[in-house]
Coordinates of C-alpha atoms and ligand atoms in Angstrom, one line a residue:
M15 CA -35.3 -115.6 55.7
N16 CA -38.6 -113.6 55.7
A17 CA -41.0 -116.3 54.8
D18 CA -43.4 -114.0 53.3
R19 CA -41.4 -112.5 50.5
T20 CA -39.5 -114.4 47.0
P21 CA -36.5 -115.3 48.3
E22 CA -33.6 -113.4 46.5
I23 CA -32.0 -117.0 45.7
A24 CA -35.1 -117.3 43.3
A25 CA -34.8 -114.1 41.3
P26 CA -33.3 -114.5 37.9
L27 CA -30.5 -112.8 37.1
T28 CA -29.9 -111.1 33.4
L29 CA -25.8 -110.9 32.7
P30 CA -23.9 -108.4 30.7
C31 CA -24.9 -110.6 27.5
G32 CA -28.1 -110.6 27.9
V33 CA -28.6 -114.1 28.7
T34 CA -31.0 -114.3 31.8
V35 CA -30.5 -117.3 34.3
K36 CA -33.5 -118.5 36.3
N37 CA -32.0 -118.5 39.9
R38 CA -28.8 -117.7 42.3
F39 CA -27.4 -121.3 42.4
Y40 CA -24.5 -122.0 40.6
K41 CA -23.3 -125.2 41.1
S42 CA -19.4 -124.6 41.0
A43 CA -17.1 -127.2 39.0
M44 CA -16.6 -130.5 40.7
N45 CA -14.2 -132.7 38.2
E46 CA -16.2 -135.5 37.8
A47 CA -13.5 -138.2 37.5
L48 CA -15.9 -140.1 35.1
A49 CA -13.9 -140.0 32.2
G50 CA -11.9 -143.1 31.2
R51 CA -8.3 -143.2 29.3
D52 CA -10.1 -141.6 26.0
C53 CA -11.0 -138.6 27.7
A54 CA -14.5 -138.6 26.3
P55 CA -17.8 -137.7 28.5
T56 CA -19.6 -140.7 29.9
E57 CA -23.5 -142.1 30.6
E58 CA -22.6 -141.0 33.9
H59 CA -22.1 -137.7 33.2
V60 CA -25.5 -137.4 31.4
N61 CA -27.0 -138.9 34.2
L62 CA -25.3 -136.6 37.1
Y63 CA -26.3 -133.6 34.9
R64 CA -29.7 -134.8 34.8
T65 CA -29.9 -135.4 38.5
W66 CA -28.2 -131.8 38.8
A67 CA -30.6 -129.6 36.2
D68 CA -33.7 -131.4 37.8
G69 CA -32.2 -130.4 41.0
G70 CA -32.9 -126.8 40.6
A71 CA -29.8 -124.9 40.3
G72 CA -29.7 -121.9 37.8
V73 CA -26.0 -122.6 36.4
L74 CA -24.4 -126.0 36.4
V75 CA -20.7 -125.6 35.9
T76 CA -18.9 -129.1 34.6
G77 CA -15.8 -130.2 36.4
N78 CA -12.8 -128.9 34.9
V79 CA -13.0 -130.1 30.9
M80 CA -8.9 -130.2 29.2
V81 CA -8.0 -128.6 26.5
D82 CA -5.2 -130.8 25.4
R83 CA -5.7 -134.3 26.2
T84 CA -1.9 -134.6 26.6
Q85 CA -1.9 -131.9 29.4
L86 CA -4.6 -133.4 32.1
G87 CA -5.1 -132.0 35.5
E88 CA -6.4 -135.1 36.9
P89 CA -7.3 -138.8 35.9
G90 CA -10.7 -139.2 34.6
N91 CA -10.6 -135.4 33.3
V92 CA -12.7 -134.9 30.0
A93 CA -11.0 -133.3 27.1
V94 CA -12.1 -131.7 24.2
E95 CA -10.1 -130.4 21.2
D96 CA -11.6 -131.6 18.2
E97 CA -15.4 -132.8 17.4
R98 CA -14.7 -136.8 18.0
D99 CA -17.0 -136.7 20.9
L100 CA -19.6 -134.3 19.7
N101 CA -22.7 -136.6 20.2
M102 CA -22.1 -137.6 23.8
L103 CA -21.0 -133.9 24.8
R104 CA -24.3 -133.4 23.1
R105 CA -26.1 -135.7 25.5
W106 CA -24.0 -134.2 28.1
A107 CA -25.4 -130.6 27.2
A108 CA -28.9 -131.9 26.8
A109 CA -29.1 -133.6 29.9
G110 CA -27.3 -130.4 32.1
T111 CA -29.5 -127.9 30.8
R112 CA -33.5 -129.6 31.7
N113 CA -35.3 -128.1 33.6
G114 CA -34.5 -124.4 32.3
A115 CA -30.8 -124.6 33.9
H116 CA -28.1 -122.9 32.3
C117 CA -24.9 -126.0 31.3
W118 CA -21.5 -124.0 31.4
M119 CA -18.2 -126.1 30.5
Q120 CA -15.5 -125.1 32.7
I121 CA -12.7 -125.2 30.5
N122 CA -8.8 -125.5 31.3
H123 CA -5.3 -126.3 31.2
P124 CA -3.4 -127.4 34.0
G125 CA 0.4 -126.2 33.0
R126 CA 2.8 -127.2 35.5
Q127 CA 0.1 -128.8 37.7
S128 CA -0.5 -132.0 36.0
P129 CA 0.8 -135.2 38.2
I130 CA 3.8 -137.4 36.9
T131 CA 1.9 -140.2 36.8
I132 CA -0.1 -139.0 34.3
N133 CA 2.0 -136.7 32.4
Q134 CA 6.0 -136.6 31.9
H135 CA 6.1 -133.8 30.1
P136 CA 4.0 -130.9 31.9
Y137 CA 4.4 -127.2 30.4
A138 CA 4.5 -123.9 32.4
P139 CA 5.2 -120.0 31.8
S140 CA 9.1 -121.0 33.0
G141 CA 11.1 -124.2 34.3
G142 CA 12.4 -125.5 37.1
R143 CA 11.3 -128.1 39.5
M144 CA 8.5 -127.3 42.1
E145 CA 9.9 -126.7 45.4
G146 CA 8.6 -128.5 48.7
E147 CA 7.2 -131.6 49.6
Y148 CA 4.9 -131.9 46.6
G149 CA 7.7 -131.2 43.9
R150 CA 8.3 -135.1 44.0
F151 CA 4.8 -135.7 42.4
F152 CA 5.0 -133.1 39.4
A153 CA 7.9 -133.7 36.4
E154 CA 9.7 -130.7 36.1
P155 CA 7.8 -128.8 32.9
T156 CA 9.4 -126.7 30.1
A157 CA 9.0 -122.9 29.8
L158 CA 6.2 -122.5 26.8
T159 CA 7.5 -121.2 23.7
I160 CA 5.5 -118.2 22.1
E161 CA 4.1 -120.5 19.7
Q162 CA 3.1 -123.1 22.1
I163 CA 1.6 -119.8 23.7
H164 CA -0.1 -119.0 21.2
D165 CA -1.0 -122.5 20.2
I166 CA -3.2 -122.9 23.7
V167 CA -5.0 -119.6 23.3
R168 CA -6.7 -121.3 19.8
R169 CA -7.1 -124.6 22.1
F170 CA -9.1 -122.5 24.7
A171 CA -11.3 -121.3 21.7
T172 CA -11.8 -124.2 19.7
T173 CA -12.8 -125.9 23.1
A174 CA -15.4 -123.4 23.6
R175 CA -16.7 -123.5 20.4
I176 CA -17.2 -127.2 20.6
A177 CA -19.1 -126.8 23.6
K178 CA -21.2 -124.5 22.3
K179 CA -21.9 -126.3 19.2
A180 CA -23.2 -129.0 21.5
G181 CA -25.2 -127.3 23.5
F182 CA -23.7 -125.9 26.7
T183 CA -24.9 -122.6 27.2
G184 CA -21.8 -121.1 28.4
V185 CA -18.2 -121.3 29.4
E186 CA -16.5 -121.0 32.4
I187 CA -12.6 -119.9 31.7
H188 CA -10.5 -121.6 35.0
A189 CA -7.8 -118.4 35.9
A190 CA -7.7 -120.0 39.3
H191 CA -6.4 -122.7 41.8
G192 CA -2.6 -122.6 40.3
Y193 CA -3.2 -124.0 37.0
L194 CA -2.0 -122.7 33.7
I195 CA -3.7 -119.2 33.2
N196 CA -3.0 -118.4 37.2
Q197 CA 0.6 -119.8 36.5
F198 CA 1.3 -117.0 33.9
L199 CA -0.9 -114.4 36.7
S200 CA 1.2 -115.3 39.7
S201 CA 4.6 -113.5 39.9
D202 CA 6.0 -116.8 41.7
D203 CA 5.3 -119.2 38.8
N204 CA 5.7 -116.8 35.8
R205 CA 9.3 -115.5 35.8
R206 CA 9.2 -114.6 31.6
T207 CA 11.1 -111.5 30.4
D208 CA 9.0 -111.6 26.9
D209 CA 5.3 -110.0 26.6
Y210 CA 3.9 -112.7 28.8
G211 CA 5.9 -111.7 31.9
G212 CA 7.1 -108.7 34.0
D213 CA 4.2 -106.4 35.4
L214 CA 1.1 -107.9 35.8
E215 CA -0.3 -106.2 33.0
H216 CA 2.3 -108.6 30.8
R217 CA 1.7 -111.6 33.2
A218 CA -2.3 -111.0 32.6
R219 CA -2.1 -111.2 28.7
F220 CA -2.2 -114.7 28.3
L221 CA -5.7 -114.6 30.8
F222 CA -6.6 -111.9 27.9
E223 CA -6.1 -113.5 24.7
V224 CA -7.6 -116.3 26.1
F225 CA -10.8 -114.6 26.9
A226 CA -10.7 -112.5 23.8
A227 CA -10.0 -115.5 21.6
V228 CA -13.1 -117.3 23.5
R229 CA -15.3 -114.4 23.0
E230 CA -14.2 -114.4 19.4
A231 CA -15.2 -118.2 19.1
V232 CA -18.6 -117.9 20.7
G233 CA -19.8 -114.4 20.0
P234 CA -21.5 -111.8 21.8
E235 CA -24.4 -113.2 23.4
F236 CA -22.8 -116.4 25.0
P237 CA -22.4 -116.1 28.9
I238 CA -18.3 -116.4 29.6
A239 CA -16.9 -116.5 33.3
V240 CA -13.9 -116.6 34.4
K241 CA -13.0 -118.4 37.8
L242 CA -10.0 -116.2 39.5
N243 CA -8.4 -116.5 42.5
S244 CA -8.7 -113.6 45.5
S245 CA -5.2 -113.9 45.9
D246 CA -2.3 -116.6 46.2
V247 CA -0.6 -114.6 49.1
P248 CA -0.4 -116.6 52.3
I249 CA -2.2 -114.8 55.2
A250 CA 1.0 -114.3 57.0
A251 CA 4.7 -113.5 56.3
K252 CA 5.6 -116.5 55.0
A253 CA 4.6 -115.3 51.3
S254 CA 7.0 -116.9 48.7
E255 CA 9.9 -113.9 48.3
R256 CA 12.2 -113.7 45.5
N257 CA 15.3 -111.6 46.4
G258 CA 13.3 -110.2 49.1
V259 CA 10.4 -109.2 47.2
F260 CA 7.3 -110.6 47.2
A261 CA 6.2 -113.3 44.4
G262 CA 2.3 -114.3 44.1
F263 CA -0.9 -112.6 43.2
D264 CA -2.3 -110.6 45.5
E265 CA -6.3 -109.1 46.5
E266 CA -4.9 -105.5 44.9
E267 CA -4.0 -107.6 41.4
S268 CA -7.0 -109.6 41.4
I269 CA -9.4 -106.4 41.5
W270 CA -7.2 -104.8 38.7
V271 CA -7.9 -108.2 36.8
M272 CA -11.6 -108.4 37.3
K273 CA -11.9 -104.9 36.4
Q274 CA -10.1 -105.5 33.0
L275 CA -12.0 -108.5 32.4
E276 CA -15.5 -106.3 33.0
K277 CA -14.2 -103.7 30.6
R278 CA -13.4 -106.4 28.0
G279 CA -17.0 -108.1 28.6
V280 CA -16.9 -111.2 31.0
D281 CA -20.2 -112.0 32.1
L282 CA -19.6 -113.2 35.8
I283 CA -16.8 -113.4 37.7
D284 CA -16.5 -117.1 40.1
V285 CA -14.2 -116.0 43.1
S286 CA -12.2 -118.5 45.1
G287 CA -8.7 -118.2 46.3
G288 CA -6.2 -121.1 47.4
T289 CA -2.8 -120.1 49.3
L290 CA -0.1 -121.8 50.8
E291 CA -1.4 -121.8 54.0
K292 CA -5.1 -121.4 53.3
P293 CA -6.3 -123.9 50.2
V294 CA -10.1 -124.1 49.5
I295 CA -10.5 -127.1 51.5
Q296 CA -8.3 -127.1 54.4
T297 CA -9.0 -130.1 56.3
N298 CA -11.0 -133.1 55.9
S299 CA -13.1 -132.4 59.1
G300 CA -16.3 -131.3 56.9
A301 CA -18.8 -129.7 59.1
A302 CA -16.1 -128.6 62.0
E303 CA -14.1 -127.3 59.1
D304 CA -17.1 -124.9 57.9
R305 CA -18.5 -124.1 61.2
R306 CA -14.8 -122.8 61.4
R307 CA -14.8 -120.4 58.6
G308 CA -18.2 -119.9 57.6
V309 CA -18.4 -118.5 54.0
Y310 CA -15.4 -118.4 52.3
F311 CA -13.4 -115.5 50.9
T312 CA -16.1 -112.7 52.6
D313 CA -13.8 -110.4 53.6
F314 CA -12.5 -110.1 50.0
A315 CA -16.2 -110.1 48.7
R316 CA -16.9 -106.8 50.7
R317 CA -13.5 -105.2 49.3
V318 CA -15.0 -106.0 45.4
K319 CA -18.0 -105.0 46.5
G320 CA -19.0 -101.4 44.7
E321 CA -15.6 -101.7 43.0
L322 CA -17.3 -103.8 40.2
S323 CA -20.8 -104.2 38.6
V324 CA -20.3 -107.6 36.6
P325 CA -22.3 -110.2 38.4
V326 CA -20.4 -112.2 41.0
A327 CA -20.7 -115.9 42.0
L328 CA -18.7 -116.1 45.6
T329 CA -18.0 -119.7 46.2
G330 CA -17.0 -122.1 49.2
G331 CA -18.9 -122.8 52.7
F332 CA -22.6 -122.1 51.8
R333 CA -24.4 -124.8 53.6
N334 CA -27.9 -123.3 54.0
A335 CA -30.6 -120.9 52.7
R336 CA -29.7 -118.1 55.6
D337 CA -25.9 -117.6 55.0
M338 CA -27.0 -117.6 50.9
E339 CA -30.2 -115.0 51.8
R340 CA -27.7 -112.9 53.7
A341 CA -24.7 -112.5 51.1
L342 CA -27.2 -111.6 48.5
D343 CA -29.1 -109.2 50.7
E344 CA -25.6 -107.8 51.6
G345 CA -24.7 -107.8 47.8
L346 CA -21.7 -109.7 48.6
T347 CA -22.2 -111.6 45.8
Q348 CA -25.0 -112.0 43.1
M349 CA -24.5 -116.0 42.8
I350 CA -24.5 -118.6 45.5
G351 CA -21.2 -121.0 44.6
I352 CA -22.0 -124.3 45.6
A353 CA -19.9 -127.7 45.0
R354 CA -19.6 -130.1 47.5
P355 CA -23.5 -130.6 49.0
L356 CA -24.4 -130.5 45.9
A357 CA -22.8 -133.7 45.4
L358 CA -24.9 -135.0 48.7
V359 CA -28.1 -133.2 48.1
P360 CA -28.1 -133.0 44.6
D361 CA -31.6 -131.4 44.3
L362 CA -30.6 -128.3 47.5
P363 CA -31.6 -125.7 45.1
K364 CA -35.1 -127.2 45.1
R365 CA -35.5 -127.5 48.7
I366 CA -34.5 -124.4 49.1
I367 CA -36.7 -122.3 46.3
R368 CA -40.1 -124.7 46.6
D369 CA -40.1 -126.7 50.0
R370 CA -38.4 -123.4 51.9
W371 CA -36.0 -125.6 53.4
D372 CA -33.8 -124.0 56.1
G373 CA -31.3 -126.9 57.3
T374 CA -27.8 -127.2 57.2
V375 CA -26.0 -129.4 54.7
D376 CA -23.2 -131.0 57.3
L377 CA -20.1 -132.4 55.2
P378 CA -18.9 -135.2 56.6
W379 CA -15.4 -135.7 58.5
V380 CA -14.1 -138.3 56.1
T381 CA -11.4 -140.5 57.6
T382 CA -10.1 -144.1 57.1
G383 CA -10.4 -144.3 60.9
I384 CA -6.3 -144.6 60.5
K385 CA -4.6 -141.5 61.5
A386 CA -1.5 -141.7 59.6
L387 CA -3.5 -142.8 56.5
D388 CA -5.7 -139.7 57.3
R389 CA -2.4 -137.6 57.2
A390 CA -0.6 -139.1 54.0
F391 CA -4.2 -138.6 52.2
G392 CA -5.7 -135.8 53.5
G393 CA -6.9 -133.7 50.4
I394 CA -7.2 -136.9 47.9
L395 CA -9.6 -138.9 50.7
V396 CA -11.9 -135.6 50.6
I397 CA -11.5 -135.8 46.7
G398 CA -11.7 -139.4 46.5
W399 CA -15.0 -139.3 48.6
F400 CA -16.8 -136.5 46.9
E401 CA -15.9 -138.4 43.5
L402 CA -17.2 -141.6 44.7
Q403 CA -20.9 -139.5 45.5
M404 CA -20.9 -138.4 42.0
N405 CA -19.8 -141.6 40.7
R406 CA -22.7 -143.4 42.3
I407 CA -25.4 -140.3 41.1
G408 CA -24.0 -141.0 37.6
R409 CA -24.7 -145.1 38.2
G410 CA -28.6 -144.0 39.2
K411 CA -27.4 -144.3 42.7
K412 CA -28.4 -141.9 45.6
P413 CA -25.3 -140.4 47.6
N414 CA -24.3 -142.2 50.3
P415 CA -22.5 -139.9 53.3
R416 CA -22.4 -142.9 55.4
I417 CA -19.2 -143.9 52.8
G418 CA -16.0 -144.1 55.1
G419 CA -12.8 -142.6 53.5
L420 CA -11.2 -146.2 53.4
R421 CA -13.5 -147.1 50.6
A422 CA -13.0 -143.7 49.1
L423 CA -9.5 -144.2 48.9
C424 CA -10.1 -148.0 47.6
F425 CA -12.4 -146.8 45.1
A426 CA -10.0 -144.2 43.6
I427 CA -6.7 -146.3 43.6
G428 CA -9.8 -149.0 41.7
K429 CA -10.7 -146.6 39.0
H430 CA -7.4 -144.5 38.2
G431 CA -4.5 -146.9 39.7
P432 CA -1.6 -145.3 41.5
A433 CA -2.4 -141.8 39.9
A434 CA -5.1 -141.2 42.4
L435 CA -2.7 -141.4 45.1
T436 CA -0.2 -138.2 43.8
P437 CA -1.9 -135.1 44.7
R438 CA -4.4 -133.5 42.0
R439 CA -3.1 -129.7 42.9
R440 CA -0.2 -128.5 44.5
K441 CA -0.3 -127.9 48.1
G442 CA -2.4 -124.2 48.4
H443 CA -4.2 -124.4 45.2
Q444 CA -7.2 -127.2 46.1
Ligands
FMN523 C1 -14.1 -133.2 44.1 C2 -14.0 -131.6 43.8 C3 -13.4 -131.6 42.6 C4 -13.4 -130.3 42.3 N1 -12.7 -129.8 40.8 C5 -12.7 -128.6 40.8 C6 -12.9 -128.3 39.5 O1 -12.6 -128.7 38.6 N2 -12.5 -127.0 38.9 C7 -13.2 -125.9 39.8 O2 -12.6 -124.6 39.6 N3 -12.9 -125.9 41.2 C8 -12.7 -127.4 41.3 N4 -13.3 -127.6 42.5 C9 -13.4 -126.6 43.8 C10 -14.6 -126.3 44.0 O3 -15.2 -126.1 42.7 C11 -15.1 -125.5 45.2 O4 -14.3 -124.1 44.5 C12 -14.9 -125.8 46.3 O5 -15.0 -127.2 46.9 C13 -15.5 -124.8 47.3 O6 -16.6 -125.3 47.7 P1 -17.5 -126.0 48.6 O7 -16.9 -125.2 49.8 O8 -18.8 -125.3 48.1 O9 -17.5 -127.2 48.1 C14 -13.5 -129.3 43.2 C15 -13.8 -129.5 44.4 C16 -14.4 -130.9 44.5 C17 -14.6 -131.2 46.2

């Protein structure tokens, strides 16, 4: 970074809806796992978002908030389907918008990716039991009827309307990581033969209807972001195939969907991923994995550059100011999506912008010290460990990078019971 000029990361950005965010730090969604069985936001949410807002990020995206409390993606989710928790939502939004920060609610429906320990009756674009080693963790879903699809579209709009009423300053529609909207987009999950299945235009119809309904609910001057996978396609030739034909959601298709969303008035695309072979978080080795991979999805961002005029937030792998500035300078992204480092260093944006800190946040190797346990619970360990850090901040404590994997595992079981030990996402959809 050139010390003489204002870094690009500190520059404001005006979105297509006319709203300006104060800098380029985009705190990506992390499920806080702080809600109880009532799915209501808690005092810990308020404390956590106050800390993050004071930490200097331009936009804070909440962890995914469910549009139906009977259909949760993971234990500890917040769900918003009516105004019963409006007061706590107001306090949460007020805390997240301190210090000139934006606080956007990520809204989601898990579809079939709803663990059997918390949901015996999931829904999906198509029925059929999940194949492979994770099948036993998810109940067989029922295919949605047209009426149920319309109901879910309305639910997304209702949740967005309540978010706005409570004082959240934007919403992000979760269309990535294998959840319901992603399931509609993917020809692997979506085998419908009606208007919501078949070619891409029809598979994307559900997303476009959700987007239109949310826009209608929040009006033209309210930011709507969409988190989308760059693809669901495994890198090697192991693509899921049906009758010899590739099934999934590939980069070409993702770019087409992004362009359509741009035409329809989206304000930001949050680029993510998650493939059968390459989940967003691939191992529990932390910094070692980061050094090997660098910033995630940069090749895709290079492909998208020039094709889109809507702002992009590239998410994953940003650990130091140099990489952030380089990605912004190169025009690969307009915002820096960043998740895990902010659970360890909540004021990282302030340190980089104000103090010109040029170190690297090293993520820990999360281990129980017992190889068999690490193997059995790898993904859950990492997620649980970061949930524990958010929980600490929510209780007014500082994050503690020295906490071991076993403690994180015990914490997760203590808080959520055995449900904590089921995979939160299907393999390949972190
Ligand atoms: C504990 C935890 C919870 C997460 N929850 C969500 C979520 O609710 N919604 C979402 O879109 N992504 C979620 N993610 C993925 C992150 O937003 C992000 O894409 C990923 O961690 C890569 O970014 P990073 O390398 O900066 O951590 C979660 C990640 C972690 C570690």
